Amino acid sequence: MIRVLFVCLGNICRSPMAEAVFRDMLVKANLTKLIEVDSGGIGGWHVGKIPHQGTRDILDQQNISYIGMKARQVSKKDWDDFNYIIAMDDQNIKDLQNINSQNTDIVVAKLMDFVEDAKEREVPDPYYTGKFDYTYELVMEGCSKLLSYIREKHNI
Ligand code: 4NP
């Protein structure tokens, strides 16, 4: 099993959006038995909460399920449980390095690293920008490229 963890600051806007979008892609590609997905936040302020209204609205519009998803905080144990830890911005990467600075075999990268010639190098935080549509556009593109990368890498 290949395990992917999406990470953002609060785990209520960007990373749950990425988790839901990526899972939807796995379902459509019939890959849910080979690849698993989850999300977590650097901060613990929203632990237990469902995704932000703005994230739910855009997922509803796109008919993408977020059933059962609840915010949780990232912990060092996640480095044992996941093969890919995919962050939204540079600060997330710094914070992740503070949680676990050891070199491991797992891939820790930003979602937009998988998109060549991306409009953005980071996924802007809609909690502050209010632009959930634009975040969705970037998350879609990033998840699609990430899935292609993983499929090629693991021959699936
Ligand atoms: P997210 O957005 O990292 O995309 O989930 C945020 C949500 C909440 C907070 C910050 C960012 N907050 O500070 O509560």
JSON list of C-alpha atoms and ligand atoms in Angstrom, two decimals:
[
{"chain": "A", "resi": 1, "resn": "MET", "atom": "CA", "xyz": [0.00, 0.00, 0.00]},
{"chain": "A", "resi": 2, "resn": "ILE", "atom": "CA", "xyz": [1.19, 3.48, -0.90]},
{"chain": "A", "resi": 3, "resn": "ARG", "atom": "CA", "xyz": [0.13, 6.10, 1.64]},
{"chain": "A", "resi": 4, "resn": "VAL", "atom": "CA", "xyz": [-0.17, 9.82, 0.95]},
{"chain": "A", "resi": 5, "resn": "LEU", "atom": "CA", "xyz": [-0.64, 12.49, 3.65]},
{"chain": "A", "resi": 6, "resn": "PHE", "atom": "CA", "xyz": [-1.61, 16.03, 2.67]},
{"chain": "A", "resi": 7, "resn": "VAL", "atom": "CA", "xyz": [-0.57, 18.72, 5.14]},
{"chain": "A", "resi": 8, "resn": "CYS", "atom": "CA", "xyz": [-1.53, 22.38, 5.66]},
{"chain": "A", "resi": 9, "resn": "LEU", "atom": "CA", "xyz": [-1.64, 24.71, 8.63]},
{"chain": "A", "resi": 10, "resn": "GLY", "atom": "CA", "xyz": [-5.12, 24.13, 10.04]},
{"chain": "A", "resi": 11, "resn": "ASN", "atom": "CA", "xyz": [-6.32, 20.95, 8.26]},
{"chain": "A", "resi": 12, "resn": "ILE", "atom": "CA", "xyz": [-9.68, 22.56, 7.54]},
{"chain": "A", "resi": 13, "resn": "CYS", "atom": "CA", "xyz": [-9.20, 24.30, 4.16]},
{"chain": "A", "resi": 14, "resn": "ARG", "atom": "CA", "xyz": [-6.42, 23.18, 1.79]},
{"chain": "A", "resi": 15, "resn": "SER", "atom": "CA", "xyz": [-5.29, 19.72, 2.90]},
{"chain": "A", "resi": 16, "resn": "PRO", "atom": "CA", "xyz": [-8.81, 18.32, 3.37]},
{"chain": "A", "resi": 17, "resn": "MET", "atom": "CA", "xyz": [-9.63, 19.69, -0.09]},
{"chain": "A", "resi": 18, "resn": "ALA", "atom": "CA", "xyz": [-6.59, 17.88, -1.49]},
{"chain": "A", "resi": 19, "resn": "GLU", "atom": "CA", "xyz": [-7.49, 14.68, 0.41]},
{"chain": "A", "resi": 20, "resn": "ALA", "atom": "CA", "xyz": [-11.04, 14.68, -0.97]},
{"chain": "A", "resi": 21, "resn": "VAL", "atom": "CA", "xyz": [-9.94, 15.54, -4.53]},
{"chain": "A", "resi": 22, "resn": "PHE", "atom": "CA", "xyz": [-7.15, 12.95, -4.53]},
{"chain": "A", "resi": 23, "resn": "ARG", "atom": "CA", "xyz": [-9.43, 10.23, -3.11]},
{"chain": "A", "resi": 24, "resn": "ASP", "atom": "CA", "xyz": [-12.00, 11.04, -5.80]},
{"chain": "A", "resi": 25, "resn": "MET", "atom": "CA", "xyz": [-9.28, 10.54, -8.42]},
{"chain": "A", "resi": 26, "resn": "LEU", "atom": "CA", "xyz": [-8.29, 7.21, -6.81]},
{"chain": "A", "resi": 27, "resn": "VAL", "atom": "CA", "xyz": [-11.90, 6.01, -6.84]},
{"chain": "A", "resi": 28, "resn": "LYS", "atom": "CA", "xyz": [-12.31, 6.96, -10.51]},
{"chain": "A", "resi": 29, "resn": "ALA", "atom": "CA", "xyz": [-9.01, 5.27, -11.43]},
{"chain": "A", "resi": 30, "resn": "ASN", "atom": "CA", "xyz": [-9.88, 2.15, -9.39]},
{"chain": "A", "resi": 31, "resn": "LEU", "atom": "CA", "xyz": [-6.76, 2.58, -7.26]},
{"chain": "A", "resi": 32, "resn": "THR", "atom": "CA", "xyz": [-8.20, 2.69, -3.73]},
{"chain": "A", "resi": 33, "resn": "LYS", "atom": "CA", "xyz": [-6.78, -0.76, -2.93]},
{"chain": "A", "resi": 34, "resn": "LEU", "atom": "CA", "xyz": [-3.26, 0.39, -3.81]},
{"chain": "A", "resi": 35, "resn": "ILE", "atom": "CA", "xyz": [-3.11, 4.00, -2.63]},
{"chain": "A", "resi": 36, "resn": "GLU", "atom": "CA", "xyz": [-4.49, 5.46, 0.61]},
{"chain": "A", "resi": 37, "resn": "VAL", "atom": "CA", "xyz": [-4.89, 9.13, 1.44]},
{"chain": "A", "resi": 38, "resn": "ASP", "atom": "CA", "xyz": [-5.26, 11.21, 4.61]},
{"chain": "A", "resi": 39, "resn": "SER", "atom": "CA", "xyz": [-4.62, 14.79, 5.71]},
{"chain": "A", "resi": 40, "resn": "GLY", "atom": "CA", "xyz": [-3.36, 16.59, 8.80]},
{"chain": "A", "resi": 41, "resn": "GLY", "atom": "CA", "xyz": [-2.56, 20.03, 10.14]},
{"chain": "A", "resi": 42, "resn": "ILE", "atom": "CA", "xyz": [0.57, 21.56, 11.61]},
{"chain": "A", "resi": 43, "resn": "GLY", "atom": "CA", "xyz": [-1.57, 23.28, 14.27]},
{"chain": "A", "resi": 44, "resn": "GLY", "atom": "CA", "xyz": [-4.07, 21.64, 16.58]},
{"chain": "A", "resi": 45, "resn": "TRP", "atom": "CA", "xyz": [-6.65, 24.46, 16.81]},
{"chain": "A", "resi": 46, "resn": "HIS", "atom": "CA", "xyz": [-9.28, 22.74, 14.67]},
{"chain": "A", "resi": 47, "resn": "VAL", "atom": "CA", "xyz": [-8.79, 19.10, 15.70]},
{"chain": "A", "resi": 48, "resn": "GLY", "atom": "CA", "xyz": [-12.04, 17.15, 15.30]},
{"chain": "A", "resi": 49, "resn": "LYS", "atom": "CA", "xyz": [-13.70, 19.72, 13.04]},
{"chain": "A", "resi": 50, "resn": "ILE", "atom": "CA", "xyz": [-15.16, 19.02, 9.62]},
{"chain": "A", "resi": 51, "resn": "PRO", "atom": "CA", "xyz": [-13.71, 20.94, 6.64]},
{"chain": "A", "resi": 52, "resn": "HIS", "atom": "CA", "xyz": [-14.29, 24.72, 6.40]},
{"chain": "A", "resi": 53, "resn": "GLN", "atom": "CA", "xyz": [-17.56, 25.89, 4.80]},
{"chain": "A", "resi": 54, "resn": "GLY", "atom": "CA", "xyz": [-15.66, 27.23, 1.77]},
{"chain": "A", "resi": 55, "resn": "THR", "atom": "CA", "xyz": [-13.97, 23.86, 1.17]},
{"chain": "A", "resi": 56, "resn": "ARG", "atom": "CA", "xyz": [-17.28, 22.02, 1.62]},
{"chain": "A", "resi": 57, "resn": "ASP", "atom": "CA", "xyz": [-19.04, 24.37, -0.80]},
{"chain": "A", "resi": 58, "resn": "ILE", "atom": "CA", "xyz": [-16.54, 23.81, -3.60]},
{"chain": "A", "resi": 59, "resn": "LEU", "atom": "CA", "xyz": [-16.45, 20.04, -3.01]},
{"chain": "A", "resi": 60, "resn": "ASP", "atom": "CA", "xyz": [-20.27, 19.95, -3.04]},
{"chain": "A", "resi": 61, "resn": "GLN", "atom": "CA", "xyz": [-20.29, 21.89, -6.32]},
{"chain": "A", "resi": 62, "resn": "GLN", "atom": "CA", "xyz": [-17.90, 19.34, -7.80]},
{"chain": "A", "resi": 63, "resn": "ASN", "atom": "CA", "xyz": [-19.76, 16.35, -6.35]},
{"chain": "A", "resi": 64, "resn": "ILE", "atom": "CA", "xyz": [-16.70, 15.25, -4.40]},
{"chain": "A", "resi": 65, "resn": "SER", "atom": "CA", "xyz": [-17.29, 13.48, -1.08]},
{"chain": "A", "resi": 66, "resn": "TYR", "atom": "CA", "xyz": [-15.74, 14.58, 2.21]},
{"chain": "A", "resi": 67, "resn": "ILE", "atom": "CA", "xyz": [-17.81, 12.22, 4.37]},
{"chain": "A", "resi": 68, "resn": "GLY", "atom": "CA", "xyz": [-16.21, 11.34, 7.70]},
{"chain": "A", "resi": 69, "resn": "MET", "atom": "CA", "xyz": [-13.30, 13.72, 7.33]},
{"chain": "A", "resi": 70, "resn": "LYS", "atom": "CA", "xyz": [-12.23, 15.38, 10.60]},
{"chain": "A", "resi": 71, "resn": "ALA", "atom": "CA", "xyz": [-9.23, 17.60, 11.27]},
{"chain": "A", "resi": 72, "resn": "ARG", "atom": "CA", "xyz": [-6.24, 16.11, 13.05]},
{"chain": "A", "resi": 73, "resn": "GLN", "atom": "CA", "xyz": [-2.73, 17.23, 13.88]},
{"chain": "A", "resi": 74, "resn": "VAL", "atom": "CA", "xyz": [0.41, 15.89, 12.21]},
{"chain": "A", "resi": 75, "resn": "SER", "atom": "CA", "xyz": [2.74, 13.93, 14.49]},
{"chain": "A", "resi": 76, "resn": "LYS", "atom": "CA", "xyz": [6.15, 12.31, 14.21]},
{"chain": "A", "resi": 77, "resn": "LYS", "atom": "CA", "xyz": [4.46, 8.92, 13.89]},
{"chain": "A", "resi": 78, "resn": "ASP", "atom": "CA", "xyz": [3.18, 9.98, 10.45]},
{"chain": "A", "resi": 79, "resn": "TRP", "atom": "CA", "xyz": [6.71, 9.48, 9.09]},
{"chain": "A", "resi": 80, "resn": "ASP", "atom": "CA", "xyz": [6.31, 5.76, 9.89]},
{"chain": "A", "resi": 81, "resn": "ASP", "atom": "CA", "xyz": [2.85, 5.52, 8.37]},
{"chain": "A", "resi": 82, "resn": "PHE", "atom": "CA", "xyz": [3.15, 7.46, 5.08]},
{"chain": "A", "resi": 83, "resn": "ASN", "atom": "CA", "xyz": [5.29, 7.28, 1.94]},
{"chain": "A", "resi": 84, "resn": "TYR", "atom": "CA", "xyz": [4.45, 10.79, 0.74]},
{"chain": "A", "resi": 85, "resn": "ILE", "atom": "CA", "xyz": [3.91, 13.86, 2.92]},
{"chain": "A", "resi": 86, "resn": "ILE", "atom": "CA", "xyz": [2.64, 16.60, 0.63]},
{"chain": "A", "resi": 87, "resn": "ALA", "atom": "CA", "xyz": [2.51, 20.15, 1.97]},
{"chain": "A", "resi": 88, "resn": "MET", "atom": "CA", "xyz": [0.84, 23.28, 0.66]},
{"chain": "A", "resi": 89, "resn": "ASP", "atom": "CA", "xyz": [3.45, 25.97, 1.31]},
{"chain": "A", "resi": 90, "resn": "ASP", "atom": "CA", "xyz": [7.05, 26.67, 2.33]},
{"chain": "A", "resi": 91, "resn": "GLN", "atom": "CA", "xyz": [6.13, 27.33, 5.95]},
{"chain": "A", "resi": 92, "resn": "ASN", "atom": "CA", "xyz": [4.48, 23.88, 6.15]},
{"chain": "A", "resi": 93, "resn": "ILE", "atom": "CA", "xyz": [7.76, 22.35, 4.94]},
{"chain": "A", "resi": 94, "resn": "LYS", "atom": "CA", "xyz": [9.74, 24.22, 7.62]},
{"chain": "A", "resi": 95, "resn": "ASP", "atom": "CA", "xyz": [7.24, 23.17, 10.28]},
{"chain": "A", "resi": 96, "resn": "LEU", "atom": "CA", "xyz": [7.40, 19.54, 9.10]},
{"chain": "A", "resi": 97, "resn": "GLN", "atom": "CA", "xyz": [11.19, 19.64, 9.31]},
{"chain": "A", "resi": 98, "resn": "ASN", "atom": "CA", "xyz": [10.84, 20.81, 12.91]},
{"chain": "A", "resi": 99, "resn": "ILE", "atom": "CA", "xyz": [8.58, 17.85, 13.72]},
{"chain": "A", "resi": 100, "resn": "ASN", "atom": "CA", "xyz": [11.00, 15.39, 12.12]},
{"chain": "A", "resi": 101, "resn": "SER", "atom": "CA", "xyz": [14.38, 16.53, 10.91]},
{"chain": "A", "resi": 102, "resn": "GLN", "atom": "CA", "xyz": [15.75, 13.03, 10.38]},
{"chain": "A", "resi": 103, "resn": "ASN", "atom": "CA", "xyz": [16.46, 11.86, 6.89]},
{"chain": "A", "resi": 104, "resn": "THR", "atom": "CA", "xyz": [13.97, 9.20, 5.93]},
{"chain": "A", "resi": 105, "resn": "ASP", "atom": "CA", "xyz": [13.12, 7.47, 2.71]},
{"chain": "A", "resi": 106, "resn": "ILE", "atom": "CA", "xyz": [9.77, 9.13, 2.42]},
{"chain": "A", "resi": 107, "resn": "VAL", "atom": "CA", "xyz": [9.03, 11.99, 0.05]},
{"chain": "A", "resi": 108, "resn": "VAL", "atom": "CA", "xyz": [8.31, 15.34, 1.72]},
{"chain": "A", "resi": 109, "resn": "ALA", "atom": "CA", "xyz": [7.42, 17.93, -0.91]},
{"chain": "A", "resi": 110, "resn": "LYS", "atom": "CA", "xyz": [5.00, 20.69, -1.82]},
{"chain": "A", "resi": 111, "resn": "LEU", "atom": "CA", "xyz": [1.98, 19.88, -3.97]},
{"chain": "A", "resi": 112, "resn": "MET", "atom": "CA", "xyz": [2.94, 22.46, -6.60]},
{"chain": "A", "resi": 113, "resn": "ASP", "atom": "CA", "xyz": [6.41, 20.85, -6.95]},
{"chain": "A", "resi": 114, "resn": "PHE", "atom": "CA", "xyz": [4.67, 18.24, -9.10]},
{"chain": "A", "resi": 115, "resn": "VAL", "atom": "CA", "xyz": [3.33, 20.85, -11.53]},
{"chain": "A", "resi": 116, "resn": "GLU", "atom": "CA", "xyz": [5.73, 22.09, -14.18]},
{"chain": "A", "resi": 117, "resn": "ASP", "atom": "CA", "xyz": [5.33, 25.78, -15.02]},
{"chain": "A", "resi": 118, "resn": "ALA", "atom": "CA", "xyz": [2.77, 26.18, -12.26]},
{"chain": "A", "resi": 119, "resn": "LYS", "atom": "CA", "xyz": [1.19, 29.59, -11.75]},
{"chain": "A", "resi": 120, "resn": "GLU", "atom": "CA", "xyz": [2.12, 29.32, -8.08]},
{"chain": "A", "resi": 121, "resn": "ARG", "atom": "CA", "xyz": [4.84, 27.53, -6.14]},
{"chain": "A", "resi": 122, "resn": "GLU", "atom": "CA", "xyz": [2.60, 27.38, -3.05]},
{"chain": "A", "resi": 123, "resn": "VAL", "atom": "CA", "xyz": [-1.14, 26.82, -2.61]},
{"chain": "A", "resi": 124, "resn": "PRO", "atom": "CA", "xyz": [-2.41, 30.14, -1.19]},
{"chain": "A", "resi": 125, "resn": "ASP", "atom": "CA", "xyz": [-4.42, 29.82, 2.02]},
{"chain": "A", "resi": 126, "resn": "PRO", "atom": "CA", "xyz": [-8.13, 30.51, 1.35]},
{"chain": "A", "resi": 127, "resn": "TYR", "atom": "CA", "xyz": [-8.66, 30.87, 5.11]},
{"chain": "A", "resi": 128, "resn": "TYR", "atom": "CA", "xyz": [-7.06, 34.28, 4.56]},
{"chain": "A", "resi": 129, "resn": "THR", "atom": "CA", "xyz": [-7.65, 34.96, 0.83]},
{"chain": "A", "resi": 130, "resn": "GLY", "atom": "CA", "xyz": [-11.26, 33.73, 0.72]},
{"chain": "A", "resi": 131, "resn": "LYS", "atom": "CA", "xyz": [-10.51, 32.42, -2.80]},
{"chain": "A", "resi": 132, "resn": "PHE", "atom": "CA", "xyz": [-11.58, 28.81, -2.47]},
{"chain": "A", "resi": 133, "resn": "ASP", "atom": "CA", "xyz": [-12.17, 28.52, -6.24]},
{"chain": "A", "resi": 134, "resn": "TYR", "atom": "CA", "xyz": [-8.59, 29.43, -7.05]},
{"chain": "A", "resi": 135, "resn": "THR", "atom": "CA", "xyz": [-7.28, 27.08, -4.37]},
{"chain": "A", "resi": 136, "resn": "TYR", "atom": "CA", "xyz": [-9.42, 24.30, -5.85]},
{"chain": "A", "resi": 137, "resn": "GLU", "atom": "CA", "xyz": [-7.99, 24.96, -9.32]},
{"chain": "A", "resi": 138, "resn": "LEU", "atom": "CA", "xyz": [-4.44, 24.58, -8.00]},
{"chain": "A", "resi": 139, "resn": "VAL", "atom": "CA", "xyz": [-5.28, 21.56, -5.83]},
{"chain": "A", "resi": 140, "resn": "MET", "atom": "CA", "xyz": [-6.88, 19.78, -8.81]},
{"chain": "A", "resi": 141, "resn": "GLU", "atom": "CA", "xyz": [-3.87, 20.37, -11.01]},
{"chain": "A", "resi": 142, "resn": "GLY", "atom": "CA", "xyz": [-1.44, 19.39, -8.27]},
{"chain": "A", "resi": 143, "resn": "CYS", "atom": "CA", "xyz": [-3.31, 16.21, -7.33]},
{"chain": "A", "resi": 144, "resn": "SER", "atom": "CA", "xyz": [-3.57, 15.14, -10.95]},
{"chain": "A", "resi": 145, "resn": "LYS", "atom": "CA", "xyz": [0.18, 15.55, -11.48]},
{"chain": "A", "resi": 146, "resn": "LEU", "atom": "CA", "xyz": [1.00, 13.92, -8.14]},
{"chain": "A", "resi": 147, "resn": "LEU", "atom": "CA", "xyz": [-1.10, 10.89, -9.05]},
{"chain": "A", "resi": 148, "resn": "SER", "atom": "CA", "xyz": [0.65, 10.58, -12.43]},
{"chain": "A", "resi": 149, "resn": "TYR", "atom": "CA", "xyz": [4.01, 10.83, -10.67]},
{"chain": "A", "resi": 150, "resn": "ILE", "atom": "CA", "xyz": [3.11, 8.09, -8.17]},
{"chain": "A", "resi": 151, "resn": "ARG", "atom": "CA", "xyz": [1.66, 5.81, -10.86]},
{"chain": "A", "resi": 152, "resn": "GLU", "atom": "CA", "xyz": [4.79, 6.08, -12.94]},
{"chain": "A", "resi": 153, "resn": "LYS", "atom": "CA", "xyz": [7.11, 5.67, -9.96]},
{"chain": "A", "resi": 154, "resn": "HIS", "atom": "CA", "xyz": [5.34, 2.54, -8.67]},
{"chain": "A", "resi": 155, "resn": "ASN", "atom": "CA", "xyz": [4.29, 1.13, -12.03]},
{"chain": "A", "resi": 156, "resn": "ILE", "atom": "CA", "xyz": [0.56, 1.18, -11.33]},
{"chain": "B", "resi": 1, "resn": "4NP", "atom": "P1", "xyz": [-5.63, 25.67, 6.11]},
{"chain": "B", "resi": 1, "resn": "4NP", "atom": "O1", "xyz": [-6.17, 27.11, 6.50]},
{"chain": "B", "resi": 1, "resn": "4NP", "atom": "O2", "xyz": [-4.20, 25.61, 6.60]},
{"chain": "B", "resi": 1, "resn": "4NP", "atom": "O3", "xyz": [-5.70, 25.64, 4.61]},
{"chain": "B", "resi": 1, "resn": "4NP", "atom": "O4", "xyz": [-6.54, 24.69, 6.77]},
{"chain": "B", "resi": 1, "resn": "4NP", "atom": "C1", "xyz": [-6.14, 27.58, 7.82]},
{"chain": "B", "resi": 1, "resn": "4NP", "atom": "C2", "xyz": [-7.17, 27.29, 8.67]},
{"chain": "B", "resi": 1, "resn": "4NP", "atom": "C3", "xyz": [-7.16, 27.79, 9.95]},
{"chain": "B", "resi": 1, "resn": "4NP", "atom": "C4", "xyz": [-6.10, 28.58, 10.39]},
{"chain": "B", "resi": 1, "resn": "4NP", "atom": "C5", "xyz": [-5.05, 28.86, 9.53]},
{"chain": "B", "resi": 1, "resn": "4NP", "atom": "C6", "xyz": [-5.08, 28.37, 8.26]},
{"chain": "B", "resi": 1, "resn": "4NP", "atom": "N1", "xyz": [-6.09, 29.13, 11.70]},
{"chain": "B", "resi": 1, "resn": "4NP", "atom": "O5", "xyz": [-5.15, 29.86, 12.03]},
{"chain": "B", "resi": 1, "resn": "4NP", "atom": "O6", "xyz": [-7.00, 28.84, 12.48]}
]
